[in-house]
Amino acid sequence: MEIHELQQLLSEMSLQEKIGQMVQLTGVYFDKEAVLTGVVGEQLPPEWIIQYAGSVLGVIGKDKIYDIQSRYMEQHPHHIPLLFMADVIHGCRTIAPIPLGQACSFHPELVSEAASIAASEASSEGLRATFSPMIDVSRDPRWGRMMESFGEDPYVNGIMGKAMVDGYQQKDDAGIAACLKHFAGYGAVNAGREYNDVEISQRTFLEQYVKPFRMALKAKPAMVMTAFNAIDRKPISGNKELLKGLLRDKEGFEGTVISDWGSIGQLEEQGVAADMEEAAIQASEAGVDIDMMSPAYMLCLEKLVESGKIPEAFVDESAFRVLMMKNQLGLFENPFAGLGKSGKLTLHNREKAYQLAGESCVLLKNEKLLPLSRKKKVIWAGPYTASRELLSRWSIFGEHEAVETIEDILGETVEQMLKAELDEHLDYEYGEKPLSLNTRNGSSKKTVKSSYGNIDLNIPRDREGSFEPQALKKYQK
């Protein structure tokens, strides 16, 4: 859609329709199986907000999103499509290492490729925006969200953040909108406590914590998310000096600013707004375009505009930015763009995740431990040796059924080692399990020496003369 067509569309929209574009609802209002990443308040949104809401978070699935999108657009006066967003942090279905691990690879091209794979899988299932990458400089190990960042160095955060944005925002139907977060200083929360305030100098703030955003903004991310914390005792979601003065005017960001979950409403809890109306005023004046799951915009913005406390021009600016983002994603031409186009957990995707996992490993000290000796016994103990719950807390769409257990992998490794030692006695035929093998002398019983000790192979012969290695399987266990 051309810019003048978008402007014409905006001019035809009612105030409620425009405010709707500025509200993001969780998917539970559209689908009971939606993923929750925050608390839903007791107060329900007005019916018109559910009808006009511009974006939804936490819903995934090709058929599900097709159904929600179809019903929504049919009843919308201007048939404007919804934008589905979610936390795709380090992979959608194919899970890559956590961002902190990816930083250890020092391989931004591979990080970008992993983000591209995540985008392809996400868009194929209906998601067109992610709340990633997180480029908060993180130096306090007490802060639980450190795993979501690229670590303690501003430059590494900037380089990896830009690489991820490039990967997410590929120029086709498989691309999704990226979101830099959390602007800014979130990684410096006091005592490493989530949602806490930040007490740092302006010089440290600008040189250390804003620097990664300055670098990653060169990739032109679609969104920037506000942080929960305050800088100089002023919470970011109502901080006009930072969001308009620094982010937009100085750094030149032209995209959409979205709040974190409920952060506009929390301006009241943080003591800088007397009530939700005042919170809405502060956020709107600061230039926050989308209110994620707080009551502020959905309950107060219409009344504030009608009473003259907020100029309607503020609403127009924010609503237009949201429409622009949807237009850049091609949703006006095809609201179902990308649905079902990419496979998930494909061999290529898994190989890239495996490569990134290998390059992310860091050996801090090796006291004659590696490489492991075949002459020494090693025990792997604990419940996680047989568990598939290995994907991390931020892989909310990962499929645990596809995870290989440590026990499975070690079994395959022993099998490979045994094959190497038994090659002089046996011919192996690798294919679909069970593994078949033939003894060269045609016997069905053989004792073979190996570095693991003597192994008795009692192998029943089948009709075609191949053998099923039952004894070998038993040995592996």
PDB file of N, CA and C in Angstrom, residues 310-388:
ATOM      1  N   ILE A 310      -5.219  15.181  25.822  1.00  0.00           N
ATOM      2  CA  ILE A 310      -4.229  14.637  24.891  1.00  0.00           C
ATOM      3  C   ILE A 310      -4.657  15.052  23.484  1.00  0.00           C
ATOM      4  N   PRO A 311      -3.782  15.668  22.707  1.00  0.00           N
ATOM      5  CA  PRO A 311      -4.144  16.020  21.324  1.00  0.00           C
ATOM      6  C   PRO A 311      -4.381  14.761  20.491  1.00  0.00           C
ATOM      7  N   GLU A 312      -5.386  14.776  19.639  1.00  0.00           N
ATOM      8  CA  GLU A 312      -5.645  13.624  18.781  1.00  0.00           C
ATOM      9  C   GLU A 312      -4.474  13.393  17.825  1.00  0.00           C
ATOM     10  N   ALA A 313      -3.683  14.421  17.603  1.00  0.00           N
ATOM     11  CA  ALA A 313      -2.511  14.271  16.731  1.00  0.00           C
ATOM     12  C   ALA A 313      -1.530  13.237  17.290  1.00  0.00           C
ATOM     13  N   PHE A 314      -1.439  13.134  18.644  1.00  0.00           N
ATOM     14  CA  PHE A 314      -0.576  12.115  19.238  1.00  0.00           C
ATOM     15  C   PHE A 314      -1.079  10.722  18.867  1.00  0.00           C
ATOM     16  N   VAL A 315      -2.381  10.537  18.929  1.00  0.00           N
ATOM     17  CA  VAL A 315      -2.982   9.254  18.567  1.00  0.00           C
ATOM     18  C   VAL A 315      -2.752   8.964  17.088  1.00  0.00           C
ATOM     19  N   ASP A 316      -2.917   9.972  16.245  1.00  0.00           N
ATOM     20  CA  ASP A 316      -2.709   9.800  14.809  1.00  0.00           C
ATOM     21  C   ASP A 316      -1.280   9.347  14.504  1.00  0.00           C
ATOM     22  N   GLU A 317      -0.300   9.990  15.159  1.00  0.00           N
ATOM     23  CA  GLU A 317       1.102   9.640  14.922  1.00  0.00           C
ATOM     24  C   GLU A 317       1.378   8.186  15.280  1.00  0.00           C
ATOM     25  N   SER A 318       0.910   7.776  16.451  1.00  0.00           N
ATOM     26  CA  SER A 318       1.177   6.412  16.907  1.00  0.00           C
ATOM     27  C   SER A 318       0.438   5.383  16.063  1.00  0.00           C
ATOM     28  N   ALA A 319      -0.831   5.636  15.790  1.00  0.00           N
ATOM     29  CA  ALA A 319      -1.602   4.696  14.975  1.00  0.00           C
ATOM     30  C   ALA A 319      -0.991   4.549  13.587  1.00  0.00           C
ATOM     31  N   PHE A 320      -0.509   5.655  13.026  1.00  0.00           N
ATOM     32  CA  PHE A 320       0.091   5.601  11.689  1.00  0.00           C
ATOM     33  C   PHE A 320       1.373   4.774  11.697  1.00  0.00           C
ATOM     34  N   ARG A 321       2.167   4.872  12.758  1.00  0.00           N
ATOM     35  CA  ARG A 321       3.391   4.064  12.831  1.00  0.00           C
ATOM     36  C   ARG A 321       3.053   2.570  12.855  1.00  0.00           C
ATOM     37  N   VAL A 322       2.002   2.207  13.576  1.00  0.00           N
ATOM     38  CA  VAL A 322       1.597   0.800  13.611  1.00  0.00           C
ATOM     39  C   VAL A 322       1.122   0.351  12.231  1.00  0.00           C
ATOM     40  N   LEU A 323       0.345   1.183  11.565  1.00  0.00           N
ATOM     41  CA  LEU A 323      -0.109   0.861  10.214  1.00  0.00           C
ATOM     42  C   LEU A 323       1.072   0.730   9.257  1.00  0.00           C
ATOM     43  N   MET A 324       2.070   1.594   9.416  1.00  0.00           N
ATOM     44  CA  MET A 324       3.271   1.524   8.575  1.00  0.00           C
ATOM     45  C   MET A 324       4.002   0.199   8.776  1.00  0.00           C
ATOM     46  N   MET A 325       4.111  -0.235  10.025  1.00  0.00           N
ATOM     47  CA  MET A 325       4.786  -1.506  10.300  1.00  0.00           C
ATOM     48  C   MET A 325       4.046  -2.659   9.628  1.00  0.00           C
ATOM     49  N   LYS A 326       2.736  -2.670   9.731  1.00  0.00           N
ATOM     50  CA  LYS A 326       1.946  -3.717   9.077  1.00  0.00           C
ATOM     51  C   LYS A 326       2.125  -3.660   7.563  1.00  0.00           C
ATOM     52  N   ASN A 327       2.188  -2.459   7.035  1.00  0.00           N
ATOM     53  CA  ASN A 327       2.363  -2.292   5.595  1.00  0.00           C
ATOM     54  C   ASN A 327       3.727  -2.800   5.132  1.00  0.00           C
ATOM     55  N   GLN A 328       4.767  -2.512   5.918  1.00  0.00           N
ATOM     56  CA  GLN A 328       6.112  -2.967   5.571  1.00  0.00           C
ATOM     57  C   GLN A 328       6.219  -4.493   5.602  1.00  0.00           C
ATOM     58  N   LEU A 329       5.380  -5.132   6.411  1.00  0.00           N
ATOM     59  CA  LEU A 329       5.348  -6.594   6.473  1.00  0.00           C
ATOM     60  C   LEU A 329       4.472  -7.203   5.377  1.00  0.00           C
ATOM     61  N   GLY A 330       3.830  -6.339   4.587  1.00  0.00           N
ATOM     62  CA  GLY A 330       3.006  -6.817   3.482  1.00  0.00           C
ATOM     63  C   GLY A 330       1.646  -7.337   3.884  1.00  0.00           C
ATOM     64  N   LEU A 331       1.182  -6.982   5.091  1.00  0.00           N
ATOM     65  CA  LEU A 331      -0.070  -7.546   5.588  1.00  0.00           C
ATOM     66  C   LEU A 331      -1.301  -6.976   4.898  1.00  0.00           C
ATOM     67  N   PHE A 332      -1.211  -5.752   4.381  1.00  0.00           N
ATOM     68  CA  PHE A 332      -2.375  -5.198   3.688  1.00  0.00           C
ATOM     69  C   PHE A 332      -2.597  -5.901   2.340  1.00  0.00           C
ATOM     70  N   GLU A 333      -1.514  -6.267   1.687  1.00  0.00           N
ATOM     71  CA  GLU A 333      -1.632  -7.006   0.426  1.00  0.00           C
ATOM     72  C   GLU A 333      -2.039  -8.460   0.680  1.00  0.00           C
ATOM     73  N   ASN A 334      -1.459  -9.057   1.717  1.00  0.00           N
ATOM     74  CA  ASN A 334      -1.759 -10.458   2.041  1.00  0.00           C
ATOM     75  C   ASN A 334      -1.641 -10.661   3.547  1.00  0.00           C
ATOM     76  N   PRO A 335      -2.766 -10.627   4.258  1.00  0.00           N
ATOM     77  CA  PRO A 335      -2.724 -10.784   5.717  1.00  0.00           C
ATOM     78  C   PRO A 335      -2.271 -12.158   6.170  1.00  0.00           C
ATOM     79  N   PHE A 336      -2.193 -13.112   5.233  1.00  0.00           N
ATOM     80  CA  PHE A 336      -1.749 -14.468   5.568  1.00  0.00           C
ATOM     81  C   PHE A 336      -0.382 -14.770   4.963  1.00  0.00           C
ATOM     82  N   ALA A 337       0.361 -13.730   4.643  1.00  0.00           N
ATOM     83  CA  ALA A 337       1.671 -13.903   4.013  1.00  0.00           C
ATOM     84  C   ALA A 337       2.578 -14.778   4.875  1.00  0.00           C
ATOM     85  N   GLY A 338       3.219 -15.747   4.234  1.00  0.00           N
ATOM     86  CA  GLY A 338       4.169 -16.611   4.930  1.00  0.00           C
ATOM     87  C   GLY A 338       3.571 -17.842   5.568  1.00  0.00           C
ATOM     88  N   LEU A 339       2.250 -17.877   5.759  1.00  0.00           N
ATOM     89  CA  LEU A 339       1.627 -19.016   6.440  1.00  0.00           C
ATOM     90  C   LEU A 339       1.914 -20.328   5.705  1.00  0.00           C
ATOM     91  N   GLY A 340       2.489 -21.270   6.443  1.00  0.00           N
ATOM     92  CA  GLY A 340       2.714 -22.607   5.906  1.00  0.00           C
ATOM     93  C   GLY A 340       3.804 -22.732   4.868  1.00  0.00           C
ATOM     94  N   LYS A 341       4.632 -21.693   4.699  1.00  0.00           N
ATOM     95  CA  LYS A 341       5.627 -21.729   3.623  1.00  0.00           C
ATOM     96  C   LYS A 341       6.933 -22.407   4.007  1.00  0.00           C
ATOM     97  N   SER A 342       7.232 -22.483   5.297  1.00  0.00           N
ATOM     98  CA  SER A 342       8.521 -23.035   5.726  1.00  0.00           C
ATOM     99  C   SER A 342       8.312 -24.253   6.612  1.00  0.00           C
ATOM    100  N   GLY A 343       9.249 -25.184   6.533  1.00  0.00           N
ATOM    101  CA  GLY A 343       9.202 -26.352   7.402  1.00  0.00           C
ATOM    102  C   GLY A 343       9.761 -26.026   8.774  1.00  0.00           C
ATOM    103  N   LYS A 344       9.491 -26.871   9.733  1.00  0.00           N
ATOM    104  CA  LYS A 344      10.047 -26.695  11.064  1.00  0.00           C
ATOM    105  C   LYS A 344      10.920 -27.892  11.413  1.00  0.00           C
ATOM    106  N   LEU A 345      11.945 -27.640  12.198  1.00  0.00           N
ATOM    107  CA  LEU A 345      12.868 -28.677  12.623  1.00  0.00           C
ATOM    108  C   LEU A 345      13.422 -29.464  11.432  1.00  0.00           C
ATOM    109  N   THR A 346      13.656 -28.751  10.337  1.00  0.00           N
ATOM    110  CA  THR A 346      14.225 -29.410   9.158  1.00  0.00           C
ATOM    111  C   THR A 346      15.672 -29.797   9.428  1.00  0.00           C
ATOM    112  N   LEU A 347      16.224 -30.655   8.594  1.00  0.00           N
ATOM    113  CA  LEU A 347      17.612 -31.074   8.758  1.00  0.00           C
ATOM    114  C   LEU A 347      18.537 -29.864   8.693  1.00  0.00           C
ATOM    115  N   HIS A 348      18.295 -28.952   7.747  1.00  0.00           N
ATOM    116  CA  HIS A 348      19.128 -27.756   7.630  1.00  0.00           C
ATOM    117  C   HIS A 348      19.052 -26.914   8.902  1.00  0.00           C
ATOM    118  N   ASN A 349      17.851 -26.718   9.423  1.00  0.00           N
ATOM    119  CA  ASN A 349      17.690 -25.904  10.632  1.00  0.00           C
ATOM    120  C   ASN A 349      18.398 -26.529  11.821  1.00  0.00           C
ATOM    121  N   ARG A 350      18.266 -27.844  11.959  1.00  0.00           N
ATOM    122  CA  ARG A 350      18.905 -28.537  13.086  1.00  0.00           C
ATOM    123  C   ARG A 350      20.429 -28.508  12.947  1.00  0.00           C
ATOM    124  N   GLU A 351      20.913 -28.638  11.734  1.00  0.00           N
ATOM    125  CA  GLU A 351      22.372 -28.601  11.534  1.00  0.00           C
ATOM    126  C   GLU A 351      22.939 -27.234  11.909  1.00  0.00           C
ATOM    127  N   LYS A 352      22.218 -26.158  11.558  1.00  0.00           N
ATOM    128  CA  LYS A 352      22.687 -24.817  11.909  1.00  0.00           C
ATOM    129  C   LYS A 352      22.649 -24.600  13.418  1.00  0.00           C
ATOM    130  N   ALA A 353      21.608 -25.089  14.067  1.00  0.00           N
ATOM    131  CA  ALA A 353      21.533 -24.979  15.528  1.00  0.00           C
ATOM    132  C   ALA A 353      22.673 -25.760  16.182  1.00  0.00           C
ATOM    133  N   TYR A 354      22.976 -26.926  15.618  1.00  0.00           N
ATOM    134  CA  TYR A 354      24.069 -27.751  16.123  1.00  0.00           C
ATOM    135  C   TYR A 354      25.412 -27.036  15.945  1.00  0.00           C
ATOM    136  N   GLN A 355      25.594 -26.427  14.777  1.00  0.00           N
ATOM    137  CA  GLN A 355      26.829 -25.686  14.523  1.00  0.00           C
ATOM    138  C   GLN A 355      26.987 -24.532  15.504  1.00  0.00           C
ATOM    139  N   LEU A 356      25.903 -23.795  15.729  1.00  0.00           N
ATOM    140  CA  LEU A 356      25.980 -22.661  16.649  1.00  0.00           C
ATOM    141  C   LEU A 356      26.216 -23.128  18.082  1.00  0.00           C
ATOM    142  N   ALA A 357      25.615 -24.264  18.448  1.00  0.00           N
ATOM    143  CA  ALA A 357      25.857 -24.818  19.783  1.00  0.00           C
ATOM    144  C   ALA A 357      27.326 -25.181  19.952  1.00  0.00           C
ATOM    145  N   GLY A 358      27.904 -25.789  18.905  1.00  0.00           N
ATOM    146  CA  GLY A 358      29.317 -26.160  18.982  1.00  0.00           C
ATOM    147  C   GLY A 358      30.220 -24.954  19.103  1.00  0.00           C
ATOM    148  N   GLU A 359      29.923 -23.913  18.338  1.00  0.00           N
ATOM    149  CA  GLU A 359      30.766 -22.716  18.374  1.00  0.00           C
ATOM    150  C   GLU A 359      30.519 -21.881  19.627  1.00  0.00           C
ATOM    151  N   SER A 360      29.427 -22.148  20.340  1.00  0.00           N
ATOM    152  CA  SER A 360      29.120 -21.394  21.557  1.00  0.00           C
ATOM    153  C   SER A 360      29.777 -21.989  22.793  1.00  0.00           C
ATOM    154  N   CYS A 361      30.305 -23.208  22.661  1.00  0.00           N
ATOM    155  CA  CYS A 361      30.928 -23.858  23.826  1.00  0.00           C
ATOM    156  C   CYS A 361      32.228 -23.149  24.195  1.00  0.00           C
ATOM    157  N   VAL A 362      32.430 -22.962  25.479  1.00  0.00           N
ATOM    158  CA  VAL A 362      33.642 -22.299  25.969  1.00  0.00           C
ATOM    159  C   VAL A 362      34.317 -23.198  27.001  1.00  0.00           C
ATOM    160  N   LEU A 363      35.560 -23.571  26.765  1.00  0.00           N
ATOM    161  CA  LEU A 363      36.342 -24.358  27.712  1.00  0.00           C
ATOM    162  C   LEU A 363      37.194 -23.392  28.535  1.00  0.00           C
ATOM    163  N   LEU A 364      36.844 -23.219  29.799  1.00  0.00           N
ATOM    164  CA  LEU A 364      37.558 -22.267  30.638  1.00  0.00           C
ATOM    165  C   LEU A 364      38.898 -22.813  31.114  1.00  0.00           C
ATOM    166  N   LYS A 365      38.940 -24.117  31.437  1.00  0.00           N
ATOM    167  CA  LYS A 365      40.178 -24.699  31.946  1.00  0.00           C
ATOM    168  C   LYS A 365      40.163 -26.195  31.668  1.00  0.00           C
ATOM    169  N   ASN A 366      41.282 -26.723  31.216  1.00  0.00           N
ATOM    170  CA  ASN A 366      41.371 -28.145  30.906  1.00  0.00           C
ATOM    171  C   ASN A 366      42.549 -28.754  31.648  1.00  0.00           C
ATOM    172  N   GLU A 367      42.224 -29.443  32.743  1.00  0.00           N
ATOM    173  CA  GLU A 367      43.277 -30.076  33.532  1.00  0.00           C
ATOM    174  C   GLU A 367      43.329 -31.575  33.200  1.00  0.00           C
ATOM    175  N   LYS A 368      43.802 -31.863  31.999  1.00  0.00           N
ATOM    176  CA  LYS A 368      43.961 -33.236  31.503  1.00  0.00           C
ATOM    177  C   LYS A 368      42.639 -33.994  31.513  1.00  0.00           C
ATOM    178  N   LEU A 369      41.533 -33.260  31.380  1.00  0.00           N
ATOM    179  CA  LEU A 369      40.224 -33.898  31.352  1.00  0.00           C
ATOM    180  C   LEU A 369      39.814 -34.265  29.932  1.00  0.00           C
ATOM    181  N   LEU A 370      40.045 -33.340  29.006  1.00  0.00           N
ATOM    182  CA  LEU A 370      39.677 -33.561  27.611  1.00  0.00           C
ATOM    183  C   LEU A 370      40.923 -33.748  26.752  1.00  0.00           C
ATOM    184  N   PRO A 371      40.888 -34.520  25.708  1.00  0.00           N
ATOM    185  CA  PRO A 371      39.748 -35.360  25.319  1.00  0.00           C
ATOM    186  C   PRO A 371      39.569 -36.554  26.248  1.00  0.00           C
ATOM    187  N   LEU A 372      38.360 -37.050  26.370  1.00  0.00           N
ATOM    188  CA  LEU A 372      38.081 -38.197  27.226  1.00  0.00           C
ATOM    189  C   LEU A 372      38.841 -39.421  26.734  1.00  0.00           C
ATOM    190  N   SER A 373      39.358 -40.163  27.663  1.00  0.00           N
ATOM    191  CA  SER A 373      40.110 -41.374  27.325  1.00  0.00           C
ATOM    192  C   SER A 373      39.169 -42.570  27.268  1.00  0.00           C
ATOM    193  N   ARG A 374      39.370 -43.425  26.282  1.00  0.00           N
ATOM    194  CA  ARG A 374      38.564 -44.640  26.178  1.00  0.00           C
ATOM    195  C   ARG A 374      38.891 -45.616  27.303  1.00  0.00           C
ATOM    196  N   LYS A 375      40.023 -45.428  27.950  1.00  0.00           N
ATOM    197  CA  LYS A 375      40.437 -46.341  29.008  1.00  0.00           C
ATOM    198  C   LYS A 375      39.876 -45.957  30.365  1.00  0.00           C
ATOM    199  N   LYS A 376      39.216 -44.806  30.445  1.00  0.00           N
ATOM    200  CA  LYS A 376      38.625 -44.368  31.713  1.00  0.00           C
ATOM    201  C   LYS A 376      37.113 -44.441  31.639  1.00  0.00           C
ATOM    202  N   LYS A 377      36.504 -44.769  32.766  1.00  0.00           N
ATOM    203  CA  LYS A 377      35.060 -44.825  32.830  1.00  0.00           C
ATOM    204  C   LYS A 377      34.509 -43.457  33.245  1.00  0.00           C
ATOM    205  N   VAL A 378      33.449 -43.053  32.603  1.00  0.00           N
ATOM    206  CA  VAL A 378      32.793 -41.777  32.904  1.00  0.00           C
ATOM    207  C   VAL A 378      31.333 -42.058  33.204  1.00  0.00           C
ATOM    208  N   ILE A 379      30.850 -41.485  34.288  1.00  0.00           N
ATOM    209  CA  ILE A 379      29.443 -41.677  34.635  1.00  0.00           C
ATOM    210  C   ILE A 379      28.671 -40.376  34.431  1.00  0.00           C
ATOM    211  N   TRP A 380      27.528 -40.488  33.802  1.00  0.00           N
ATOM    212  CA  TRP A 380      26.596 -39.371  33.659  1.00  0.00           C
ATOM    213  C   TRP A 380      25.406 -39.692  34.552  1.00  0.00           C
ATOM    214  N   ALA A 381      25.167 -38.860  35.539  1.00  0.00           N
ATOM    215  CA  ALA A 381      24.136 -39.170  36.527  1.00  0.00           C
ATOM    216  C   ALA A 381      23.134 -38.031  36.644  1.00  0.00           C
ATOM    217  N   GLY A 382      21.998 -38.339  37.232  1.00  0.00           N
ATOM    218  CA  GLY A 382      20.983 -37.322  37.462  1.00  0.00           C
ATOM    219  C   GLY A 382      19.815 -37.448  36.506  1.00  0.00           C
ATOM    220  N   PRO A 383      18.707 -36.805  36.849  1.00  0.00           N
ATOM    221  CA  PRO A 383      17.483 -36.958  36.046  1.00  0.00           C
ATOM    222  C   PRO A 383      17.583 -36.389  34.643  1.00  0.00           C
ATOM    223  N   TYR A 384      18.487 -35.439  34.411  1.00  0.00           N
ATOM    224  CA  TYR A 384      18.538 -34.801  33.097  1.00  0.00           C
ATOM    225  C   TYR A 384      19.240 -35.652  32.043  1.00  0.00           C
ATOM    226  N   THR A 385      19.870 -36.753  32.452  1.00  0.00           N
ATOM    227  CA  THR A 385      20.483 -37.619  31.442  1.00  0.00           C
ATOM    228  C   THR A 385      19.425 -38.261  30.548  1.00  0.00           C
ATOM    229  N   ALA A 386      18.231 -38.461  31.094  1.00  0.00           N
ATOM    230  CA  ALA A 386      17.151 -39.069  30.319  1.00  0.00           C
ATOM    231  C   ALA A 386      16.017 -38.080  30.048  1.00  0.00           C
ATOM    232  N   SER A 387      16.235 -36.798  30.356  1.00  0.00           N
ATOM    233  CA  SER A 387      15.173 -35.796  30.204  1.00  0.00           C
ATOM    234  C   SER A 387      15.255 -35.095  28.852  1.00  0.00           C
ATOM    235  N   ARG A 388      14.102 -34.695  28.345  1.00  0.00           N
ATOM    236  CA  ARG A 388      14.041 -33.890  27.128  1.00  0.00           C
ATOM    237  C   ARG A 388      13.803 -32.412  27.439  1.00  0.00           C
TER     238      ARG A 388
END
